[in-house]
Amino acid sequence: MDFEFAAEHEGFRKELRDWLAKNLSADLCLDDASDDRVASDRETFERRRAWQRVMHAAGWVGITWPREYGGRDAGLIERVIWDEEYTAARAPVLPGNMGLNLVGPTLIHWGTDAQKRRHLPAILNADEIWCQGFSEPGAGSDLASLRTRAEDTGDHFIINGQKIWTSGGHIADWGILLARTDPGVPKHKGISCFLFNMRQPGVEVRPLKQITGSSEFNEVFMTNARAERNDLIGRLGQGWEIAQTTLGFERGGNSMARVTRYASAFDHLVEASKKLSRGGRPLLDDPVVRAKLGRVYAEMEVQRYAALRVLSALQKGDSPGAASSITKLSYSEFEKRYYELCLEILGPYGQVTDGGLEETTLDVDSSSGVRSSWAYAFLWARAGTIYSGSSEIQKNVIGERVLGLPKEIRADRVKA
Ligand SMILES: Cc1cc2nc3c(=O)[nH]c(=O)nc-3n(C[C@H](O)[C@H](O)[C@H](O)COP(=O)(O)OP(=O)(O)OC[C@H]3O[C@@H](n4cnc5c(N)ncnc54)[C@H](O)[C@@H]3O)c2cc1C
């Protein structure tokens, strides 16, 4: 396995790095690269929308999209480099992330020409912000059990039901929505997928407050809401297949960017351990702290090489398949341990300081109770073990499809 990037890829890296150095203003930068604030933060939303437009004008968003749809036909390696450089520059999360990474690629694959013409340019330019309306109370891991109904009236559909955990629903203009169109067939077959206007009568978005104190998720209630016939993606009843495409883009993830983020947090942690003292000695002189830092560094390197291995497989045209569950399980559980250790080493400072040991504290958003990027990252790390398939679901996949163990016995498959 060759760990070096080719000269053309290094050229791409330099071009992006130089462009970001010239165009990214300091007031837009995150306090440190470990700061993984989400796309829907209200306070910074308009400034980040303007930033996405600057990036789009220069050809730096949707880079893997085909040129005919406004992308630059970039390959996987460029995408990884983009993630690394963007993260290392401490550039803020683009508000149109959900559209750029999930909805746009799904539409490019499944959409009609009219749907592509209408939505793709607006996604790139952050004129339309999108959310994903899949999960429901009672239909998360078992998504196919969803109960939101779309009733076919001929020229349009009437939508009734409830979604939950809808990230960015409160800022979204549109959502990609799964709804049941045929309750009389096996559950995977009766689902359809829609482009759904979030700004219409009959749609009520209620923010949910999280453990971090901020509210990026929402409940979405639909009461006689409407989806036009030409907002159906693919065929009636094809929703499950389309959802798998969307979830595939979501799970594809950006594991190298994650490693860049961990590495940046690690540098800050070492800096902090030099400056902070306990019992009159710098923390870094404490053999227990040193051992813990050493262990976490080794684990971080394992994450780096695991991410490179997946990348290398994808680049050769191999699909990591069910083995990608190993990567997902491994990095999301590592991330929890990692930020636990950060807080353990920093002690009370971990609650009040940001990346380095600056005096200032940071408002995550005005309603947030958490005022330190360390504490925020620690709390947020739980999310990775839930979305895109929880850790338990990943273990089931590894057991059944990697190790060939017998299938799990599920309560709904057991005869009473
Ligand atoms: C940060 C974040 C962002 C999200 N954003 C969105 C979004 O934008 N749009 C959207 O539609 N959804 C979103 N979700 C929802 C996400 O897809 C669901 O949370 C996820 O699918 C799990 O479903 P659930 O929460 O209903 O938990 P459940 O499926 O009810 O699971 C509860 C617990 O039971 C365990 N469990 C479930 N089934 C099994 C099994 N068969 N074997 C063993 N254990 C099992 C799970 O691991 C978990 O611990 C988001 C979630 C998070 C955390």
Short mmCIF file of C-alpha atoms and ligand atoms in Angstrom, two decimals:
data_model
loop_
_atom_site.label_atom_id
_atom_site.label_comp_id
_atom_site.label_asym_id
_atom_site.label_seq_id
_atom_site.Cartn_x
_atom_site.Cartn_y
_atom_site.Cartn_z
CA MET A 1 0.00 0.00 0.00
CA ASP A 2 1.36 3.42 -1.00
CA PHE A 3 0.64 6.15 1.55
CA GLU A 4 1.85 9.02 -0.66
CA PHE A 5 -0.51 11.14 -2.74
CA ALA A 6 0.31 11.55 -6.46
CA ALA A 7 1.84 14.84 -7.70
CA GLU A 8 -1.43 15.91 -9.34
CA HIS A 9 -3.25 15.40 -6.05
CA GLU A 10 -0.64 17.38 -4.15
CA GLY A 11 -1.16 20.12 -6.78
CA PHE A 12 -4.87 20.09 -6.03
CA ARG A 13 -4.11 20.28 -2.30
CA LYS A 14 -1.86 23.30 -2.78
CA GLU A 15 -4.40 25.09 -4.97
CA LEU A 16 -7.13 24.66 -2.34
CA ARG A 17 -4.85 25.48 0.58
CA ASP A 18 -3.68 28.70 -1.11
CA TRP A 19 -7.23 29.65 -2.03
CA LEU A 20 -8.47 29.13 1.52
CA ALA A 21 -5.51 31.09 2.95
CA LYS A 22 -6.43 34.00 0.69
CA ASN A 23 -10.20 33.94 0.98
CA LEU A 24 -11.19 32.57 4.39
CA SER A 25 -11.47 35.45 6.84
CA ALA A 26 -10.41 34.87 10.43
CA ASP A 27 -13.81 35.79 11.87
CA LEU A 28 -15.34 32.83 10.05
CA CYS A 29 -12.83 30.31 11.38
CA LEU A 30 -13.71 27.87 14.12
CA ASP A 31 -11.73 28.31 17.32
CA ASP A 32 -9.91 25.11 16.63
CA ALA A 33 -10.17 22.35 14.09
CA SER A 34 -11.54 19.89 16.64
CA ASP A 35 -14.62 22.08 16.84
CA ASP A 36 -17.27 20.11 14.98
CA ARG A 37 -20.20 22.52 15.13
CA VAL A 38 -23.14 21.51 13.02
CA ALA A 39 -24.49 23.09 9.88
CA SER A 40 -27.63 24.49 11.44
CA ASP A 41 -26.14 26.87 14.05
CA ARG A 42 -28.45 29.89 13.81
CA GLU A 43 -26.10 32.63 14.92
CA THR A 44 -23.56 32.09 12.18
CA PHE A 45 -25.99 30.88 9.52
CA GLU A 46 -26.15 33.93 7.23
CA ARG A 47 -22.39 34.50 7.31
CA ARG A 48 -21.80 30.86 6.44
CA ARG A 49 -24.37 31.05 3.65
CA ALA A 50 -22.43 33.98 2.15
CA TRP A 51 -19.22 31.97 2.53
CA GLN A 52 -20.74 28.98 0.68
CA ARG A 53 -21.62 31.36 -2.18
CA VAL A 54 -18.04 32.65 -2.36
CA MET A 55 -16.78 29.08 -2.43
CA HIS A 56 -19.31 28.07 -5.06
CA ALA A 57 -18.36 31.00 -7.32
CA ALA A 58 -14.75 29.79 -7.16
CA GLY A 59 -15.76 26.17 -7.92
CA TRP A 60 -15.03 24.73 -4.47
CA VAL A 61 -18.39 23.23 -3.50
CA GLY A 62 -19.95 20.03 -4.79
CA ILE A 63 -16.59 19.16 -6.29
CA THR A 64 -17.46 15.50 -6.89
CA TRP A 65 -20.64 16.39 -8.79
CA PRO A 66 -20.45 16.07 -12.59
CA ARG A 67 -19.48 19.25 -14.43
CA GLU A 68 -22.83 19.40 -16.21
CA TYR A 69 -24.50 19.90 -12.82
CA GLY A 70 -22.05 22.52 -11.58
CA GLY A 71 -19.41 20.28 -9.97
CA ARG A 72 -15.86 19.65 -11.14
CA ASP A 73 -15.95 15.87 -11.65
CA ALA A 74 -13.43 15.45 -8.86
CA GLY A 75 -12.58 11.94 -7.69
CA LEU A 76 -12.51 10.39 -4.26
CA ILE A 77 -8.93 11.39 -3.48
CA GLU A 78 -9.63 15.06 -4.24
CA ARG A 79 -12.70 14.83 -2.01
CA VAL A 80 -10.58 13.47 0.84
CA ILE A 81 -7.99 16.20 0.31
CA TRP A 82 -10.76 18.79 0.25
CA ASP A 83 -12.02 17.50 3.62
CA GLU A 84 -8.54 17.49 5.13
CA GLU A 85 -7.64 20.99 3.98
CA TYR A 86 -11.03 22.45 4.83
CA THR A 87 -10.84 20.99 8.33
CA ALA A 88 -7.22 22.00 8.86
CA ALA A 89 -8.05 25.60 7.80
CA ARG A 90 -10.72 25.63 10.57
CA ALA A 91 -13.28 26.65 7.97
CA PRO A 92 -16.89 26.57 9.19
CA VAL A 93 -19.44 23.88 8.33
CA LEU A 94 -21.26 24.84 5.15
CA PRO A 95 -24.96 25.45 5.84
CA GLY A 96 -25.89 23.55 2.70
CA ASN A 97 -24.04 20.38 3.73
CA MET A 98 -27.09 18.12 3.72
CA GLY A 99 -28.00 19.22 0.19
CA LEU A 100 -24.42 19.03 -1.07
CA ASN A 101 -23.56 15.64 0.40
CA LEU A 102 -26.83 13.71 0.50
CA VAL A 103 -29.71 15.22 -1.45
CA GLY A 104 -27.78 16.53 -4.48
CA PRO A 105 -25.98 13.22 -5.16
CA THR A 106 -29.29 11.34 -4.68
CA LEU A 107 -31.01 13.64 -7.18
CA ILE A 108 -28.15 13.32 -9.66
CA HIS A 109 -28.66 9.54 -9.47
CA TRP A 110 -32.47 9.32 -9.36
CA GLY A 111 -33.96 12.70 -10.24
CA THR A 112 -35.74 13.76 -13.42
CA ASP A 113 -34.13 16.44 -15.59
CA ALA A 114 -36.67 18.96 -14.33
CA GLN A 115 -35.94 18.10 -10.68
CA LYS A 116 -32.21 18.43 -11.28
CA ARG A 117 -32.59 21.76 -13.10
CA ARG A 118 -34.79 23.15 -10.37
CA HIS A 119 -32.83 22.11 -7.30
CA LEU A 120 -29.16 21.39 -8.03
CA PRO A 121 -28.04 25.00 -8.74
CA ALA A 122 -29.98 26.18 -5.68
CA ILE A 123 -28.26 23.56 -3.50
CA LEU A 124 -24.80 24.57 -4.67
CA ASN A 125 -25.47 28.26 -4.07
CA ALA A 126 -27.13 27.73 -0.66
CA ASP A 127 -30.35 29.27 -2.02
CA GLU A 128 -32.13 26.14 -0.81
CA ILE A 129 -31.25 24.52 2.50
CA TRP A 130 -32.27 20.86 2.82
CA CYS A 131 -33.02 18.38 5.56
CA GLN A 132 -33.58 14.64 5.70
CA GLY A 133 -37.00 13.44 6.86
CA PHE A 134 -36.45 9.70 7.33
CA SER A 135 -36.55 8.78 11.06
CA GLU A 136 -39.78 8.66 13.03
CA PRO A 137 -40.65 7.78 16.60
CA GLY A 138 -40.64 3.97 16.30
CA ALA A 139 -38.74 3.92 12.99
CA GLY A 140 -35.03 4.65 13.45
CA SER A 141 -32.86 1.54 13.27
CA ASP A 142 -35.90 -0.20 11.83
CA LEU A 143 -36.56 2.57 9.32
CA ALA A 144 -38.84 0.49 7.10
CA SER A 145 -41.47 0.56 9.86
CA LEU A 146 -42.17 4.24 9.15
CA ARG A 147 -45.79 5.31 9.36
CA THR A 148 -46.01 8.75 7.73
CA ARG A 149 -48.63 8.40 4.98
CA ALA A 150 -48.67 9.94 1.50
CA GLU A 151 -52.08 9.61 -0.08
CA ASP A 152 -52.17 9.76 -3.88
CA THR A 153 -54.92 12.12 -5.10
CA GLY A 154 -53.92 12.01 -8.76
CA ASP A 155 -52.00 15.24 -9.35
CA HIS A 156 -50.56 15.51 -5.84
CA PHE A 157 -50.07 13.67 -2.53
CA ILE A 158 -51.47 14.52 0.90
CA ILE A 159 -48.92 13.91 3.64
CA ASN A 160 -49.78 13.13 7.26
CA GLY A 161 -47.42 11.95 9.99
CA GLN A 162 -44.43 12.81 12.13
CA LYS A 163 -40.67 12.81 11.67
CA ILE A 164 -38.07 13.12 14.42
CA TRP A 165 -34.34 13.95 14.78
CA THR A 166 -34.61 16.05 11.61
CA SER A 167 -31.23 17.85 11.62
CA GLY A 168 -31.55 21.42 10.42
CA GLY A 169 -35.31 21.11 9.94
CA HIS A 170 -35.71 24.58 11.50
CA ILE A 171 -33.63 26.23 8.77
CA ALA A 172 -34.62 23.97 5.88
CA ASP A 173 -36.58 25.11 2.82
CA TRP A 174 -36.89 21.56 1.50
CA GLY A 175 -36.63 18.02 2.82
CA ILE A 176 -36.08 14.62 1.26
CA LEU A 177 -39.00 12.69 2.75
CA LEU A 178 -39.90 9.02 3.06
CA ALA A 179 -43.60 8.22 3.35
CA ARG A 180 -45.78 5.14 3.04
CA THR A 181 -47.83 5.13 -0.14
CA ASP A 182 -49.02 1.52 0.03
CA PRO A 183 -49.78 -0.02 3.44
CA GLY A 184 -50.98 -3.25 1.80
CA VAL A 185 -47.58 -4.60 0.65
CA PRO A 186 -44.50 -5.79 2.63
CA LYS A 187 -43.13 -2.81 4.54
CA HIS A 188 -40.00 -2.15 2.42
CA LYS A 189 -42.06 -2.09 -0.77
CA GLY A 190 -44.77 0.39 0.20
CA ILE A 191 -42.50 3.40 0.75
CA SER A 192 -41.99 6.33 -1.66
CA CYS A 193 -39.51 9.20 -1.62
CA PHE A 194 -40.45 12.86 -2.12
CA LEU A 195 -38.99 16.31 -2.47
CA PHE A 196 -40.95 18.01 0.26
CA ASN A 197 -41.52 21.73 0.68
CA MET A 198 -40.89 22.49 4.37
CA ARG A 199 -42.31 26.00 4.10
CA GLN A 200 -45.98 25.30 3.58
CA PRO A 201 -49.11 25.31 5.73
CA GLY A 202 -49.50 21.95 7.49
CA VAL A 203 -45.80 21.63 8.36
CA GLU A 204 -44.87 22.37 11.96
CA VAL A 205 -41.24 22.20 13.04
CA ARG A 206 -40.52 21.89 16.76
CA PRO A 207 -36.85 22.11 17.85
CA LEU A 208 -35.54 19.54 20.33
CA LYS A 209 -33.05 20.66 22.95
CA GLN A 210 -29.98 18.45 23.16
CA ILE A 211 -27.58 17.48 25.94
CA THR A 212 -25.21 20.19 24.59
CA GLY A 213 -27.86 22.83 25.23
CA SER A 214 -28.28 23.72 21.55
CA SER A 215 -31.08 22.62 19.24
CA GLU A 216 -30.07 21.22 15.87
CA PHE A 217 -32.71 18.52 15.70
CA ASN A 218 -36.43 18.84 15.32
CA GLU A 219 -39.69 17.06 15.37
CA VAL A 220 -41.63 17.71 12.17
CA PHE A 221 -45.40 17.32 12.21
CA MET A 222 -47.24 17.10 8.88
CA THR A 223 -50.99 17.63 8.81
CA ASN A 224 -52.57 17.47 5.36
CA ALA A 225 -49.34 18.84 3.88
CA ARG A 226 -48.80 18.51 0.16
CA ALA A 227 -46.22 17.07 -2.24
CA GLU A 228 -46.69 17.64 -5.96
CA ARG A 229 -46.72 14.65 -8.30
CA ASN A 230 -43.54 15.92 -9.97
CA ASP A 231 -41.87 15.96 -6.54
CA LEU A 232 -41.92 12.16 -6.39
CA ILE A 233 -38.36 10.84 -6.78
CA GLY A 234 -38.19 7.68 -8.89
CA ARG A 235 -41.31 5.52 -9.07
CA LEU A 236 -44.09 5.03 -6.58
CA GLY A 237 -42.95 2.34 -4.11
CA GLN A 238 -39.27 2.81 -4.98
CA GLY A 239 -38.52 4.87 -1.87
CA TRP A 240 -36.60 2.18 0.01
CA GLU A 241 -34.14 1.73 -2.85
CA ILE A 242 -33.68 5.50 -3.14
CA ALA A 243 -33.18 5.83 0.63
CA GLN A 244 -30.38 3.27 0.44
CA THR A 245 -28.59 5.52 -2.07
CA THR A 246 -28.95 8.51 0.26
CA LEU A 247 -27.80 6.51 3.30
CA GLY A 248 -24.86 5.17 1.28
CA PHE A 249 -23.70 8.77 0.69
CA GLU A 250 -24.20 9.50 4.40
CA ARG A 251 -22.21 6.45 5.52
CA GLY A 252 -19.46 7.14 2.96
CA GLY A 253 -18.48 9.84 5.45
CA ASN A 254 -15.22 11.72 5.59
CA SER A 255 -13.06 9.67 7.88
CA MET A 256 -9.82 11.45 6.93
CA ALA A 257 -11.30 14.80 7.98
CA ARG A 258 -12.16 13.21 11.30
CA VAL A 259 -8.57 12.12 11.78
CA THR A 260 -7.39 15.68 10.95
CA ARG A 261 -9.78 16.96 13.61
CA TYR A 262 -8.56 14.49 16.23
CA ALA A 263 -4.94 15.37 15.44
CA SER A 264 -5.64 19.08 15.87
CA ALA A 265 -7.39 18.47 19.19
CA PHE A 266 -4.45 16.30 20.26
CA ASP A 267 -1.94 19.11 19.58
CA HIS A 268 -4.06 21.46 21.68
CA LEU A 269 -4.28 18.87 24.42
CA VAL A 270 -0.51 18.47 24.57
CA GLU A 271 -0.12 22.27 24.64
CA ALA A 272 -2.63 22.48 27.46
CA SER A 273 -0.85 19.71 29.38
CA LYS A 274 2.35 21.75 29.22
CA LYS A 275 0.70 24.91 30.54
CA LEU A 276 -1.51 23.42 33.22
CA SER A 277 -0.02 22.16 36.44
CA ARG A 278 -1.20 19.91 39.21
CA GLY A 279 0.61 19.63 42.53
CA GLY A 280 3.16 22.22 41.31
CA ARG A 281 4.21 20.20 38.27
CA PRO A 282 3.18 20.58 34.61
CA LEU A 283 0.61 17.95 33.72
CA LEU A 284 2.84 16.72 30.93
CA ASP A 285 5.43 15.63 33.51
CA ASP A 286 2.90 13.35 35.15
CA PRO A 287 3.69 9.77 34.03
CA VAL A 288 0.01 8.80 34.12
CA VAL A 289 -0.94 11.70 31.81
CA ARG A 290 1.95 10.85 29.48
CA ALA A 291 0.90 7.20 29.31
CA LYS A 292 -2.67 8.19 28.52
CA LEU A 293 -1.58 10.63 25.83
CA GLY A 294 0.63 7.94 24.32
CA ARG A 295 -2.21 5.44 24.23
CA VAL A 296 -4.65 7.83 22.63
CA TYR A 297 -2.04 8.87 20.06
CA ALA A 298 -1.53 5.23 19.10
CA GLU A 299 -5.30 4.76 18.75
CA MET A 300 -5.49 7.90 16.63
CA GLU A 301 -2.87 6.50 14.27
CA VAL A 302 -4.90 3.29 14.00
CA GLN A 303 -7.86 5.44 12.91
CA ARG A 304 -5.68 7.17 10.33
CA TYR A 305 -4.52 3.93 8.74
CA ALA A 306 -7.99 2.38 8.88
CA ALA A 307 -9.33 5.43 7.00
CA LEU A 308 -6.52 5.15 4.44
CA ARG A 309 -7.27 1.46 3.98
CA VAL A 310 -10.92 2.16 3.16
CA LEU A 311 -9.83 4.93 0.83
CA SER A 312 -7.35 2.66 -0.90
CA ALA A 313 -10.03 -0.05 -1.39
CA LEU A 314 -12.49 2.47 -2.81
CA GLN A 315 -9.85 3.90 -5.12
CA LYS A 316 -9.18 0.43 -6.54
CA GLY A 317 -12.89 0.05 -7.19
CA ASP A 318 -13.44 -2.43 -4.32
CA SER A 319 -16.41 -1.84 -2.10
CA PRO A 320 -15.57 -2.01 1.60
CA GLY A 321 -19.10 -3.46 1.98
CA ALA A 322 -20.07 -4.73 5.40
CA ALA A 323 -16.47 -4.23 6.57
CA SER A 324 -17.17 -0.47 6.61
CA SER A 325 -19.22 -1.25 9.74
CA ILE A 326 -15.92 -2.06 11.46
CA THR A 327 -14.58 1.40 10.59
CA LYS A 328 -17.80 3.15 11.67
CA LEU A 329 -17.93 1.25 14.97
CA SER A 330 -14.26 1.79 15.61
CA TYR A 331 -14.08 5.56 14.99
CA SER A 332 -17.33 6.46 16.72
CA GLU A 333 -16.46 4.53 19.87
CA PHE A 334 -12.89 5.88 19.75
CA GLU A 335 -14.21 9.44 19.54
CA LYS A 336 -16.15 8.97 22.78
CA ARG A 337 -13.09 7.60 24.62
CA TYR A 338 -10.94 10.34 23.13
CA TYR A 339 -12.95 13.31 24.36
CA GLU A 340 -13.48 11.60 27.72
CA LEU A 341 -9.71 11.53 28.08
CA CYS A 342 -9.43 15.19 27.04
CA LEU A 343 -11.79 16.23 29.82
CA GLU A 344 -10.07 13.94 32.29
CA ILE A 345 -6.69 15.54 31.59
CA LEU A 346 -7.97 19.11 31.46
CA GLY A 347 -10.04 18.74 34.61
CA PRO A 348 -12.14 21.85 35.39
CA TYR A 349 -10.40 23.76 32.57
CA GLY A 350 -12.11 21.45 30.11
CA GLN A 351 -15.42 23.03 31.04
CA VAL A 352 -14.42 26.64 30.49
CA THR A 353 -11.72 26.85 27.83
CA ASP A 354 -11.60 26.36 24.11
CA GLY A 355 -9.07 24.60 21.90
CA GLY A 356 -5.98 26.18 23.47
CA LEU A 357 -6.04 27.76 26.86
CA GLU A 358 -7.28 31.19 25.87
CA GLU A 359 -9.14 33.15 28.47
CA THR A 360 -12.16 33.59 26.26
CA THR A 361 -15.11 31.28 26.22
CA LEU A 362 -17.19 30.58 23.16
CA ASP A 363 -20.91 30.76 22.63
CA VAL A 364 -22.00 27.65 20.75
CA ASP A 365 -25.23 29.49 20.17
CA SER A 366 -27.05 31.96 22.28
CA SER A 367 -29.33 29.33 23.82
CA SER A 368 -26.54 26.90 24.57
CA GLY A 369 -25.53 25.97 28.07
CA VAL A 370 -22.16 24.59 26.97
CA ARG A 371 -19.43 27.17 26.70
CA SER A 372 -16.33 25.20 25.86
CA SER A 373 -15.45 23.41 22.66
CA TRP A 374 -13.94 20.54 24.69
CA ALA A 375 -17.12 19.95 26.67
CA TYR A 376 -19.18 20.34 23.51
CA ALA A 377 -17.05 17.78 21.62
CA PHE A 378 -17.28 15.39 24.58
CA LEU A 379 -21.08 15.55 24.62
CA TRP A 380 -21.42 15.57 20.84
CA ALA A 381 -19.23 12.44 20.52
CA ARG A 382 -22.23 10.36 21.58
CA ALA A 383 -24.01 11.26 18.34
CA GLY A 384 -21.60 9.29 16.16
CA THR A 385 -22.55 6.07 17.92
CA ILE A 386 -26.21 6.59 16.98
CA TYR A 387 -26.58 8.13 13.51
CA SER A 388 -25.87 6.22 10.28
CA GLY A 389 -26.53 2.97 12.14
CA SER A 390 -25.97 2.74 15.90
CA SER A 391 -23.03 0.82 17.39
CA GLU A 392 -25.32 -2.12 18.22
CA ILE A 393 -26.56 -2.25 14.63
CA GLN A 394 -22.93 -2.14 13.36
CA LYS A 395 -22.12 -5.08 15.67
CA ASN A 396 -25.06 -7.01 14.25
CA VAL A 397 -23.82 -6.34 10.70
CA ILE A 398 -20.27 -7.39 11.61
CA GLY A 399 -21.58 -10.54 13.33
CA GLU A 400 -23.81 -11.60 10.48
CA ARG A 401 -22.08 -10.36 7.34
CA VAL A 402 -18.39 -10.23 8.25
CA LEU A 403 -18.13 -13.15 10.70
CA GLY A 404 -20.97 -15.22 9.22
CA LEU A 405 -22.69 -15.74 12.60
CA PRO A 406 -26.37 -16.73 12.72
CA LYS A 407 -28.88 -13.91 12.12
CA GLU A 408 -30.18 -12.04 15.16
CA ILE A 409 -33.56 -13.16 16.47
CA ARG A 410 -35.79 -10.10 16.44
CA ALA A 411 -38.90 -9.84 18.57
CA ASP A 412 -41.02 -8.92 15.55
CA ARG A 413 -39.90 -12.11 13.77
CA VAL A 414 -40.68 -14.42 16.69
CA LYS A 415 -44.10 -16.06 16.58
CA ALA A 416 -46.08 -15.54 19.79
C1 LIG B 1 -26.65 13.49 15.34
C2 LIG B 1 -27.83 12.84 14.72
C3 LIG B 1 -28.40 13.38 13.59
C4 LIG B 1 -29.51 12.79 13.01
N1 LIG B 1 -30.07 13.39 11.92
C5 LIG B 1 -31.13 12.82 11.33
C6 LIG B 1 -31.75 13.46 10.21
O1 LIG B 1 -31.35 14.55 9.77
N2 LIG B 1 -32.80 12.85 9.64
C7 LIG B 1 -33.29 11.66 10.07
O2 LIG B 1 -34.22 11.15 9.47
N3 LIG B 1 -32.76 11.05 11.18
C8 LIG B 1 -31.69 11.60 11.81
N4 LIG B 1 -31.15 11.01 12.92
C9 LIG B 1 -31.79 9.84 13.48
C10 LIG B 1 -31.01 8.54 13.35
O3 LIG B 1 -31.07 8.05 12.05
C11 LIG B 1 -31.61 7.57 14.38
O4 LIG B 1 -31.36 8.08 15.67
C12 LIG B 1 -30.99 6.20 14.28
O5 LIG B 1 -31.40 5.56 13.09
C13 LIG B 1 -31.39 5.30 15.49
O6 LIG B 1 -32.77 5.26 15.60
P1 LIG B 1 -33.52 5.60 16.97
O7 LIG B 1 -32.96 6.89 17.51
O8 LIG B 1 -34.97 5.53 16.69
O9 LIG B 1 -33.10 4.49 17.99
P2 LIG B 1 -33.69 2.99 18.02
O10 LIG B 1 -33.62 2.38 16.67
O11 LIG B 1 -35.01 3.02 18.71
O12 LIG B 1 -32.62 2.30 18.96
C14 LIG B 1 -32.62 2.47 20.39
C15 LIG B 1 -31.51 1.60 20.95
O13 LIG B 1 -31.77 0.21 20.63
C16 LIG B 1 -30.69 -0.34 19.93
N5 LIG B 1 -31.19 -1.25 18.88
C17 LIG B 1 -32.15 -0.99 17.95
N6 LIG B 1 -32.33 -2.05 17.15
C18 LIG B 1 -31.49 -3.02 17.59
C19 LIG B 1 -31.20 -4.35 17.15
N7 LIG B 1 -31.85 -4.88 16.12
N8 LIG B 1 -30.24 -5.04 17.83
C20 LIG B 1 -29.57 -4.48 18.88
N9 LIG B 1 -29.80 -3.22 19.34
C21 LIG B 1 -30.74 -2.50 18.70
C22 LIG B 1 -29.97 0.83 19.28
O14 LIG B 1 -28.61 0.56 19.04
C23 LIG B 1 -30.14 1.91 20.35
O15 LIG B 1 -29.17 1.75 21.35
C24 LIG B 1 -30.04 11.60 13.55
C25 LIG B 1 -29.47 11.04 14.70
C26 LIG B 1 -28.38 11.66 15.30
C27 LIG B 1 -27.81 11.05 16.54
#
